Amino acid sequence: MILVLSGSGEEAREMMRSLKQDRIDHLCFFTSFADAGNYGSGNAFVGRLSDEGAEDLLRQNAITGVVDVLAVGNQEQSLVMMAACEKAKVPYVKYLKLCSTFSYDKAEVFATYTSLAEAIDKQEGKVLFYARPETVRQIAKRVADISRLYVP
């Protein structure tokens, strides 16, 4: 059973259509009733997840994978589920819709840990880095001076 952390955006609707078309069993989790209103039919949970609640949701529903299509601005629930998945050893995937342009003037995309670490090494001063613990560990192994890496 796949758990989809969903919002009301087009990416979420695309994910639902794809799962239904491929006949993949799934549950949806929405953070608000407004988001859930666009879902249509099927099994869904609505609310805010605590650490314990996320772990229970995974275990009680025999979840074998999580796809997170929540908007980037809703990171709290993504982080809660990410931690629960890591603890339960359930694969977690963050779905990002890639586009050819970014709204940020100096945004860069890095395809590998090594290329990201090399870019960090070229920066002056401290670098703020916010990611999953495993990603942080992988980057820390590759940067020249980890004391420059600030991880909240």
CSV table of C-alpha atoms in Angstrom, one decimal:
chain,number,residue,atom,x,y,z
A,1,MET,CA,0.0,0.0,0.0
A,2,ILE,CA,1.4,3.4,-1.0
A,3,LEU,CA,0.7,6.5,1.1
A,4,VAL,CA,0.5,9.8,-0.7
A,5,LEU,CA,1.0,13.0,1.2
A,6,SER,CA,-1.1,15.2,-0.9
A,7,GLY,CA,-2.1,18.8,-1.3
A,8,SER,CA,-4.6,20.2,-3.7
A,9,GLY,CA,-2.2,21.1,-6.6
A,10,GLU,CA,-2.0,19.7,-10.1
A,11,GLU,CA,0.9,17.4,-9.1
A,12,ALA,CA,-1.3,15.7,-6.5
A,13,ARG,CA,-4.1,15.2,-9.1
A,14,GLU,CA,-1.5,13.8,-11.6
A,15,MET,CA,-0.2,11.4,-8.9
A,16,MET,CA,-3.7,10.1,-8.1
A,17,ARG,CA,-4.6,9.6,-11.7
A,18,SER,CA,-1.4,7.7,-12.3
A,19,LEU,CA,-1.9,5.4,-9.3
A,20,LYS,CA,-5.5,4.7,-10.2
A,21,GLN,CA,-4.7,4.1,-13.8
A,22,ASP,CA,-1.9,1.6,-12.8
A,23,ARG,CA,-4.3,0.0,-10.2
A,24,ILE,CA,-1.8,0.6,-7.4
A,25,ASP,CA,-3.4,0.4,-3.9
A,26,HIS,CA,-3.0,3.7,-2.1
A,27,LEU,CA,-4.2,5.9,0.7
A,28,CYS,CA,-4.1,9.7,0.6
A,29,PHE,CA,-3.2,12.0,3.5
A,30,PHE,CA,-4.3,15.6,3.4
A,31,THR,CA,-3.4,18.4,5.9
A,32,SER,CA,-6.7,20.1,5.4
A,33,PHE,CA,-10.3,19.4,4.4
A,34,ALA,CA,-10.0,22.1,1.7
A,35,ASP,CA,-7.2,20.0,0.0
A,36,ALA,CA,-9.1,16.8,0.4
A,37,GLY,CA,-12.2,18.3,-1.3
A,38,ASN,CA,-10.5,18.0,-4.6
A,39,TYR,CA,-9.6,14.4,-4.2
A,40,GLY,CA,-12.9,12.8,-5.4
A,41,SER,CA,-13.2,9.2,-4.1
A,42,GLY,CA,-11.2,6.6,-2.2
A,43,ASN,CA,-9.6,6.3,1.2
A,44,ALA,CA,-8.2,9.4,2.7
A,45,PHE,CA,-6.9,10.8,6.1
A,46,VAL,CA,-7.1,14.4,7.0
A,47,GLY,CA,-5.3,16.2,9.7
A,48,ARG,CA,-1.9,17.1,11.1
A,49,LEU,CA,0.6,14.3,11.9
A,50,SER,CA,2.6,14.0,15.0
A,51,ASP,CA,5.7,11.8,15.1
A,52,GLU,CA,3.8,9.0,16.8
A,53,GLY,CA,0.8,9.5,14.5
A,54,ALA,CA,2.9,9.1,11.4
A,55,GLU,CA,4.5,5.9,12.7
A,56,ASP,CA,1.1,4.5,13.6
A,57,LEU,CA,-0.3,5.4,10.2
A,58,LEU,CA,2.5,3.6,8.4
A,59,ARG,CA,2.2,0.5,10.7
A,60,GLN,CA,-1.6,0.2,10.9
A,61,ASN,CA,-2.0,0.5,7.1
A,62,ALA,CA,0.9,-1.8,6.1
A,63,ILE,CA,2.4,1.1,4.1
A,64,THR,CA,5.2,-0.1,1.8
A,65,GLY,CA,6.2,3.3,0.4
A,66,VAL,CA,5.4,7.0,0.7
A,67,VAL,CA,5.2,9.6,-2.1
A,68,ASP,CA,5.2,13.2,-0.8
A,69,VAL,CA,3.6,15.7,-3.2
A,70,LEU,CA,3.0,18.4,-0.6
A,71,ALA,CA,3.9,21.9,-1.7
A,72,VAL,CA,7.4,22.9,-0.6
A,73,GLY,CA,5.9,25.4,1.8
A,74,ASN,CA,4.3,22.6,3.9
A,75,GLN,CA,7.6,21.2,5.1
A,76,GLU,CA,6.6,20.4,8.7
A,77,GLN,CA,4.4,17.5,7.7
A,78,SER,CA,6.9,16.3,5.1
A,79,LEU,CA,9.7,16.2,7.8
A,80,VAL,CA,7.5,14.3,10.2
A,81,MET,CA,6.7,11.7,7.6
A,82,MET,CA,10.3,11.5,6.4
A,83,ALA,CA,11.5,10.8,10.0
A,84,ALA,CA,8.7,8.1,10.5
A,85,CYS,CA,9.7,6.5,7.2
A,86,GLU,CA,13.3,6.4,8.2
A,87,LYS,CA,12.5,4.8,11.5
A,88,ALA,CA,10.2,2.2,10.0
A,89,LYS,CA,12.5,1.6,7.0
A,90,VAL,CA,9.8,2.5,4.5
A,91,PRO,CA,10.9,4.2,1.3
A,92,TYR,CA,10.1,7.9,1.1
A,93,VAL,CA,10.1,9.8,-2.2
A,94,LYS,CA,9.6,13.6,-2.4
A,95,TYR,CA,8.0,14.4,-5.7
A,96,LEU,CA,9.2,17.7,-7.2
A,97,LYS,CA,7.9,19.0,-10.5
A,98,LEU,CA,11.0,20.1,-12.3
A,99,CYS,CA,10.7,23.1,-14.6
A,100,SER,CA,13.1,24.9,-16.9
A,101,THR,CA,13.1,28.1,-15.0
A,102,PHE,CA,13.2,29.0,-11.3
A,103,SER,CA,11.8,32.0,-9.6
A,104,TYR,CA,15.1,32.4,-7.7
A,105,ASP,CA,17.8,34.4,-9.4
A,106,LYS,CA,20.7,32.2,-8.3
A,107,ALA,CA,19.1,28.8,-8.0
A,108,GLU,CA,21.1,25.8,-9.1
A,109,VAL,CA,20.2,22.1,-9.3
A,110,PHE,CA,22.7,19.4,-8.4
A,111,ALA,CA,22.3,15.8,-9.6
A,112,THR,CA,24.9,14.2,-7.3
A,113,TYR,CA,26.2,14.6,-3.7
A,114,THR,CA,29.6,15.2,-5.1
A,115,SER,CA,28.6,18.1,-7.4
A,116,LEU,CA,26.7,19.7,-4.5
A,117,ALA,CA,29.7,19.3,-2.2
A,118,GLU,CA,32.0,20.9,-4.8
A,119,ALA,CA,29.7,23.9,-5.1
A,120,ILE,CA,29.6,24.2,-1.3
A,121,ASP,CA,33.4,24.1,-1.2
A,122,LYS,CA,33.5,27.1,-3.6
A,123,GLN,CA,31.4,29.3,-1.4
A,124,GLU,CA,32.9,31.7,1.2
A,125,GLY,CA,31.8,31.6,4.8
A,126,LYS,CA,29.2,29.2,6.3
A,127,VAL,CA,26.6,27.5,4.2
A,128,LEU,CA,23.1,26.8,5.5
A,129,PHE,CA,22.1,23.2,4.5
A,130,TYR,CA,18.6,21.8,5.3
A,131,ALA,CA,17.9,18.2,4.2
A,132,ARG,CA,17.2,14.7,5.4
A,133,PRO,CA,19.8,13.4,7.9
A,134,GLU,CA,21.1,10.8,5.5
A,135,THR,CA,21.6,13.5,2.8
A,136,VAL,CA,23.4,15.7,5.3
A,137,ARG,CA,25.7,12.8,6.2
A,138,GLN,CA,26.5,12.2,2.5
A,139,ILE,CA,27.3,15.8,1.9
A,140,ALA,CA,29.4,16.1,5.1
A,141,LYS,CA,31.6,13.2,3.9
A,142,ARG,CA,32.3,15.1,0.7
A,143,VAL,CA,32.9,18.7,1.7
A,144,ALA,CA,36.4,19.9,2.4
A,145,ASP,CA,35.6,21.6,5.7
A,146,ILE,CA,32.4,20.5,7.5
A,147,SER,CA,32.8,23.3,10.1
A,148,ARG,CA,31.5,25.6,7.4
A,149,LEU,CA,28.3,23.6,7.0
A,150,TYR,CA,25.5,24.9,9.1
A,151,VAL,CA,22.7,22.4,9.6
A,152,PRO,CA,19.7,23.5,11.8
